[in-house]
PDB file of C-alpha atoms in Angstrom:
ATOM      1  CA  UNK A   1     -30.059  11.159  16.576  1.00 36.00           C
ATOM      2  CA  UNK A   2     -26.665   9.532  17.138  1.00 37.00           C
ATOM      3  CA  UNK A   3     -27.399   7.055  14.371  1.00 39.00           C
ATOM      4  CA  UNK A   4     -27.813   9.924  11.911  1.00 37.00           C
ATOM      5  CA  UNK A   5     -24.320  11.394  12.547  1.00 36.00           C
ATOM      6  CA  UNK A   6     -22.391   8.626  10.753  1.00 38.00           C
ATOM      7  CA  UNK A   7     -24.887   8.858   7.922  1.00 37.00           C
ATOM      8  CA  UNK A   8     -24.415  12.619   7.712  1.00 37.00           C
ATOM      9  CA  UNK A   9     -20.628  12.188   7.654  1.00 39.00           C
ATOM     10  CA  UNK A  10     -20.923   9.601   4.881  1.00 40.00           C
ATOM     11  CA  UNK A  11     -23.167  11.963   2.892  1.00 41.00           C
ATOM     12  CA  UNK A  12     -20.681  14.840   3.354  1.00 39.00           C
ATOM     13  CA  UNK A  13     -17.839  12.619   2.173  1.00 41.00           C
ATOM     14  CA  UNK A  14     -19.837  11.597  -0.901  1.00 43.00           C
ATOM     15  CA  UNK A  15     -20.689  15.211  -1.764  1.00 44.00           C
ATOM     16  CA  UNK A  16     -17.103  16.432  -1.344  1.00 52.00           C
ATOM     17  CA  UNK A  17     -15.412  16.751  -4.727  1.00 59.00           C
ATOM     18  CA  UNK A  18     -12.795  14.112  -5.470  1.00 78.00           C
ATOM     19  CA  UNK A  19      -9.298  15.530  -5.678  1.00 88.00           C
ATOM     20  CA  UNK A  20      -7.172  14.147  -8.504  1.00 94.00           C
ATOM     21  CA  UNK A  21      -3.712  15.111  -7.244  1.00 95.00           C
ATOM     22  CA  UNK A  22      -1.742  13.802 -10.243  1.00 98.00           C
ATOM     23  CA  UNK A  23      -4.025  15.715 -12.633  1.00 98.00           C
ATOM     24  CA  UNK A  24      -3.731  18.898 -10.560  1.00 97.00           C
ATOM     25  CA  UNK A  25       0.060  18.663 -10.321  1.00 98.00           C
ATOM     26  CA  UNK A  26       0.393  17.888 -14.042  1.00 98.00           C
ATOM     27  CA  UNK A  27      -1.815  20.875 -15.024  1.00 98.00           C
ATOM     28  CA  UNK A  28      -4.613  18.708 -16.387  1.00 97.00           C
ATOM     29  CA  UNK A  29      -7.282  20.530 -14.347  1.00 95.00           C
ATOM     30  CA  UNK A  30      -8.782  24.004 -14.134  1.00 92.00           C
ATOM     31  CA  UNK A  31      -8.812  26.787 -11.573  1.00 92.00           C
ATOM     32  CA  UNK A  32     -12.201  25.590 -10.298  1.00 89.00           C
ATOM     33  CA  UNK A  33     -10.819  22.049  -9.821  1.00 93.00           C
ATOM     34  CA  UNK A  34      -7.858  23.493  -7.915  1.00 94.00           C
ATOM     35  CA  UNK A  35     -10.320  25.300  -5.617  1.00 90.00           C
ATOM     36  CA  UNK A  36     -11.166  21.927  -4.024  1.00 89.00           C
ATOM     37  CA  UNK A  37      -7.749  22.142  -2.329  1.00 89.00           C
ATOM     38  CA  UNK A  38      -8.499  25.469  -0.633  1.00 85.00           C
ATOM     39  CA  UNK A  39     -10.087  23.918   2.485  1.00 87.00           C
ATOM     40  CA  UNK A  40      -7.104  21.579   2.833  1.00 87.00           C
ATOM     41  CA  UNK A  41      -4.557  24.351   2.368  1.00 82.00           C
ATOM     42  CA  UNK A  42      -6.339  26.484   4.962  1.00 81.00           C
ATOM     43  CA  UNK A  43      -6.853  23.735   7.551  1.00 85.00           C
ATOM     44  CA  UNK A  44      -4.099  21.161   8.170  1.00 81.00           C
ATOM     45  CA  UNK A  45      -6.598  18.928   9.993  1.00 88.00           C
ATOM     46  CA  UNK A  46      -8.444  18.415   6.705  1.00 90.00           C
ATOM     47  CA  UNK A  47      -5.177  17.210   5.172  1.00 90.00           C
ATOM     48  CA  UNK A  48      -4.712  14.826   8.104  1.00 91.00           C
ATOM     49  CA  UNK A  49      -8.262  13.547   7.551  1.00 90.00           C
ATOM     50  CA  UNK A  50      -7.183  12.615   3.996  1.00 88.00           C
ATOM     51  CA  UNK A  51      -4.250  10.691   5.447  1.00 89.00           C
ATOM     52  CA  UNK A  52      -1.672  13.340   4.560  1.00 93.00           C
ATOM     53  CA  UNK A  53       1.073  13.910   7.113  1.00 94.00           C
ATOM     54  CA  UNK A  54       2.009  17.594   7.484  1.00 92.00           C
ATOM     55  CA  UNK A  55       5.758  18.187   7.479  1.00 93.00           C
ATOM     56  CA  UNK A  56       7.609  20.851   9.446  1.00 91.00           C
ATOM     57  CA  UNK A  57       7.639  24.054   7.443  1.00 85.00           C
ATOM     58  CA  UNK A  58      11.185  24.188   6.035  1.00 84.00           C
ATOM     59  CA  UNK A  59      10.180  26.894   3.563  1.00 87.00           C
ATOM     60  CA  UNK A  60       7.943  29.702   4.816  1.00 87.00           C
ATOM     61  CA  UNK A  61       6.145  29.858   1.477  1.00 89.00           C
ATOM     62  CA  UNK A  62       5.091  26.195   1.243  1.00 92.00           C
ATOM     63  CA  UNK A  63       2.903  23.802   3.217  1.00 92.00           C
ATOM     64  CA  UNK A  64       4.331  20.321   2.749  1.00 94.00           C
ATOM     65  CA  UNK A  65       2.803  16.874   3.168  1.00 95.00           C
ATOM     66  CA  UNK A  66       3.735  13.216   2.917  1.00 97.00           C
ATOM     67  CA  UNK A  67       0.905  11.313   1.247  1.00 96.00           C
ATOM     68  CA  UNK A  68      -0.404   8.077   2.768  1.00 94.00           C
ATOM     69  CA  UNK A  69      -0.210   6.472  -0.683  1.00 94.00           C
ATOM     70  CA  UNK A  70       2.401   7.454  -3.301  1.00 96.00           C
ATOM     71  CA  UNK A  71       1.126   8.871  -6.581  1.00 97.00           C
ATOM     72  CA  UNK A  72       2.636   8.885 -10.063  1.00 98.00           C
ATOM     73  CA  UNK A  73       3.320  12.320 -11.497  1.00 98.00           C
ATOM     74  CA  UNK A  74       5.197  12.999 -14.739  1.00 97.00           C
ATOM     75  CA  UNK A  75       5.918   9.258 -14.874  1.00 96.00           C
ATOM     76  CA  UNK A  76       7.620   9.232 -11.458  1.00 97.00           C
ATOM     77  CA  UNK A  77       6.402   7.963  -8.094  1.00 97.00           C
ATOM     78  CA  UNK A  78       6.231  10.584  -5.374  1.00 98.00           C
ATOM     79  CA  UNK A  79       4.776  10.809  -1.891  1.00 97.00           C
ATOM     80  CA  UNK A  80       5.985  14.317  -0.961  1.00 97.00           C
ATOM     81  CA  UNK A  81       3.869  17.269  -2.147  1.00 97.00           C
ATOM     82  CA  UNK A  82       3.666  20.947  -1.315  1.00 95.00           C
ATOM     83  CA  UNK A  83       1.202  23.788  -1.769  1.00 94.00           C
ATOM     84  CA  UNK A  84       1.868  27.506  -1.948  1.00 91.00           C
ATOM     85  CA  UNK A  85      -0.937  29.881  -2.869  1.00 89.00           C
ATOM     86  CA  UNK A  86      -2.295  28.782  -6.238  1.00 93.00           C
ATOM     87  CA  UNK A  87       0.479  26.247  -6.764  1.00 96.00           C
ATOM     88  CA  UNK A  88       0.616  22.513  -6.088  1.00 96.00           C
ATOM     89  CA  UNK A  89       3.861  20.649  -6.633  1.00 97.00           C
ATOM     90  CA  UNK A  90       5.460  17.264  -6.295  1.00 98.00           C
ATOM     91  CA  UNK A  91       8.802  17.200  -4.471  1.00 98.00           C
ATOM     92  CA  UNK A  92      11.096  14.694  -6.184  1.00 98.00           C
ATOM     93  CA  UNK A  93      14.382  13.191  -5.003  1.00 96.00           C
ATOM     94  CA  UNK A  94      16.066  14.528  -8.122  1.00 96.00           C
ATOM     95  CA  UNK A  95      19.161  16.682  -7.701  1.00 96.00           C
ATOM     96  CA  UNK A  96      19.117  18.258 -11.178  1.00 96.00           C
ATOM     97  CA  UNK A  97      15.755  19.626 -12.380  1.00 98.00           C
ATOM     98  CA  UNK A  98      17.005  20.257 -15.923  1.00 98.00           C
ATOM     99  CA  UNK A  99      16.281  16.756 -17.246  1.00 97.00           C
ATOM    100  CA  UNK A 100      12.653  16.875 -16.096  1.00 98.00           C
ATOM    101  CA  UNK A 101      12.208  20.391 -17.491  1.00 98.00           C
ATOM    102  CA  UNK A 102      13.603  19.229 -20.837  1.00 97.00           C
ATOM    103  CA  UNK A 103      11.334  16.149 -20.878  1.00 97.00           C
ATOM    104  CA  UNK A 104       8.324  18.400 -20.223  1.00 97.00           C
ATOM    105  CA  UNK A 105       9.472  20.814 -22.960  1.00 97.00           C
ATOM    106  CA  UNK A 106       9.577  23.817 -20.633  1.00 98.00           C
ATOM    107  CA  UNK A 107      11.174  27.168 -21.378  1.00 98.00           C
ATOM    108  CA  UNK A 108      14.147  27.911 -19.145  1.00 98.00           C
ATOM    109  CA  UNK A 109      13.628  31.178 -17.314  1.00 97.00           C
ATOM    110  CA  UNK A 110      16.616  31.131 -14.977  1.00 97.00           C
ATOM    111  CA  UNK A 111      19.621  28.825 -14.907  1.00 97.00           C
ATOM    112  CA  UNK A 112      22.611  29.140 -12.610  1.00 95.00           C
ATOM    113  CA  UNK A 113      24.489  26.428 -10.712  1.00 91.00           C
ATOM    114  CA  UNK A 114      22.478  27.337  -7.569  1.00 92.00           C
ATOM    115  CA  UNK A 115      19.018  28.039  -8.997  1.00 96.00           C
ATOM    116  CA  UNK A 116      16.945  26.728 -11.900  1.00 98.00           C
ATOM    117  CA  UNK A 117      13.457  27.701 -13.044  1.00 98.00           C
ATOM    118  CA  UNK A 118      11.582  26.625 -16.162  1.00 98.00           C
ATOM    119  CA  UNK A 119       7.937  26.820 -17.148  1.00 98.00           C
ATOM    120  CA  UNK A 120       5.309  27.042 -19.803  1.00 98.00           C
ATOM    121  CA  UNK A 121       1.841  28.553 -19.790  1.00 97.00           C
ATOM    122  CA  UNK A 122      -0.561  25.833 -20.889  1.00 97.00           C
ATOM    123  CA  UNK A 123      -3.824  27.751 -20.567  1.00 95.00           C
ATOM    124  CA  UNK A 124      -4.591  31.438 -20.894  1.00 94.00           C
ATOM    125  CA  UNK A 125      -8.193  32.225 -21.628  1.00 93.00           C
ATOM    126  CA  UNK A 126     -10.733  34.915 -20.996  1.00 93.00           C
ATOM    127  CA  UNK A 127     -13.586  33.915 -18.746  1.00 91.00           C
ATOM    128  CA  UNK A 128     -16.574  35.791 -17.393  1.00 89.00           C
ATOM    129  CA  UNK A 129     -17.522  35.476 -13.735  1.00 84.00           C
ATOM    130  CA  UNK A 130     -21.094  34.139 -13.919  1.00 81.00           C
ATOM    131  CA  UNK A 131     -22.087  35.955 -10.706  1.00 85.00           C
ATOM    132  CA  UNK A 132     -20.527  39.382 -11.287  1.00 89.00           C
ATOM    133  CA  UNK A 133     -20.106  39.527 -15.070  1.00 89.00           C
ATOM    134  CA  UNK A 134     -16.500  40.546 -14.477  1.00 92.00           C
ATOM    135  CA  UNK A 135     -13.920  39.679 -17.151  1.00 93.00           C
ATOM    136  CA  UNK A 136     -11.079  37.512 -15.830  1.00 93.00           C
ATOM    137  CA  UNK A 137      -8.108  35.636 -17.254  1.00 94.00           C
ATOM    138  CA  UNK A 138      -7.695  31.988 -16.300  1.00 93.00           C
ATOM    139  CA  UNK A 139      -4.068  30.874 -16.403  1.00 95.00           C
ATOM    140  CA  UNK A 140      -2.474  27.445 -15.869  1.00 97.00           C
ATOM    141  CA  UNK A 141       1.336  27.279 -15.763  1.00 98.00           C
ATOM    142  CA  UNK A 142       3.505  24.170 -15.559  1.00 98.00           C
ATOM    143  CA  UNK A 143       6.818  24.691 -13.795  1.00 98.00           C
ATOM    144  CA  UNK A 144       9.978  22.914 -12.658  1.00 98.00           C
ATOM    145  CA  UNK A 145      12.517  24.385 -10.277  1.00 98.00           C
ATOM    146  CA  UNK A 146      14.783  23.840  -7.349  1.00 97.00           C
ATOM    147  CA  UNK A 147      14.921  25.799  -4.114  1.00 94.00           C
ATOM    148  CA  UNK A 148      17.698  26.368  -1.591  1.00 93.00           C
ATOM    149  CA  UNK A 149      15.608  25.085   1.327  1.00 93.00           C
ATOM    150  CA  UNK A 150      15.352  21.654  -0.338  1.00 94.00           C
ATOM    151  CA  UNK A 151      18.826  20.628  -1.521  1.00 95.00           C
ATOM    152  CA  UNK A 152      18.865  17.604  -3.812  1.00 96.00           C
ATOM    153  CA  UNK A 153      15.160  18.000  -4.606  1.00 97.00           C
ATOM    154  CA  UNK A 154      13.267  19.061  -7.717  1.00 98.00           C
ATOM    155  CA  UNK A 155       9.913  20.805  -7.449  1.00 98.00           C
ATOM    156  CA  UNK A 156       7.505  20.237 -10.330  1.00 98.00           C
ATOM    157  CA  UNK A 157       3.881  21.196 -10.600  1.00 98.00           C
ATOM    158  CA  UNK A 158       1.218  23.623 -11.582  1.00 98.00           C
ATOM    159  CA  UNK A 159       0.116  27.161 -10.791  1.00 97.00           C
ATOM    160  CA  UNK A 160      -3.561  28.002 -11.262  1.00 96.00           C
ATOM    161  CA  UNK A 161      -4.771  31.603 -11.267  1.00 94.00           C
ATOM    162  CA  UNK A 162      -7.706  33.850 -12.103  1.00 90.00           C
ATOM    163  CA  UNK A 163      -6.598  37.416 -12.669  1.00 89.00           C
ATOM    164  CA  UNK A 164      -8.124  40.685 -13.733  1.00 87.00           C
ATOM    165  CA  UNK A 165      -6.982  41.809 -17.180  1.00 85.00           C
ATOM    166  CA  UNK A 166      -4.481  44.655 -17.295  1.00 81.00           C
ATOM    167  CA  UNK A 167      -6.172  48.039 -17.414  1.00 76.00           C
ATOM    168  CA  UNK A 168      -5.102  48.584 -21.018  1.00 67.00           C
ATOM    169  CA  UNK A 169      -6.486  45.223 -22.208  1.00 61.00           C
ATOM    170  CA  UNK A 170      -9.837  44.993 -23.921  1.00 51.00           C
ATOM    171  CA  UNK A 171     -12.445  43.198 -21.759  1.00 50.00           C
ATOM    172  CA  UNK A 172     -13.447  39.681 -22.755  1.00 46.00           C
ATOM    173  CA  UNK A 173     -15.925  39.451 -25.605  1.00 49.00           C
ATOM    174  CA  UNK A 174     -19.316  37.794 -25.222  1.00 42.00           C
ATOM    175  CA  UNK A 175     -17.868  34.770 -27.087  1.00 44.00           C
ATOM    176  CA  UNK A 176     -15.600  34.063 -24.109  1.00 44.00           C
ATOM    177  CA  UNK A 177     -16.605  31.141 -21.955  1.00 43.00           C
ATOM    178  CA  UNK A 178     -18.762  31.804 -18.912  1.00 42.00           C
ATOM    179  CA  UNK A 179     -17.294  30.196 -15.835  1.00 44.00           C
ATOM    180  CA  UNK A 180     -17.686  30.684 -12.138  1.00 43.00           C
ATOM    181  CA  UNK A 181     -14.306  31.344 -10.527  1.00 44.00           C
ATOM    182  CA  UNK A 182     -13.264  29.270  -7.558  1.00 44.00           C
ATOM    183  CA  UNK A 183     -14.590  30.416  -4.215  1.00 43.00           C
ATOM    184  CA  UNK A 184     -17.463  32.492  -5.604  1.00 41.00           C
TER     185      UNK A 184
END
């Protein structure tokens, strides 16, 4: 029986979906790909098992980690990432986020000497929940900003969401793609 435990752990590791952090941060994935991060976001020990070092929570809205191996995101090496809800971001040692936002061709939403926010919706499509038949909107938004809790840093990454259409919107047509939302 004890000999089977390492085998079972190896099987579980093989069946776990691979997480492509650069692709997730750069908005090259989907909501269902982002869902693979949910267990990590909900259980810091799973992040530790991946070799991520949790950082003290300097911002109540973000869980932050130092990666065991740096990754390249938006052409820059980074080892500091953060997650907040449906968002995953790289935390760069870059005092002014404007140059990165310009390079990524983002629309400036807010720009003062203290605060900067820019973004662009890359994906907005109607999907049908395969289990419930419910019409949903999948959205993927690329963003760059700074935040007061991280002076001298630039936050850049992606927000993934599945939302119900507004009440006054027409439900998705049968031609919309059929996808199973994350977690269902």
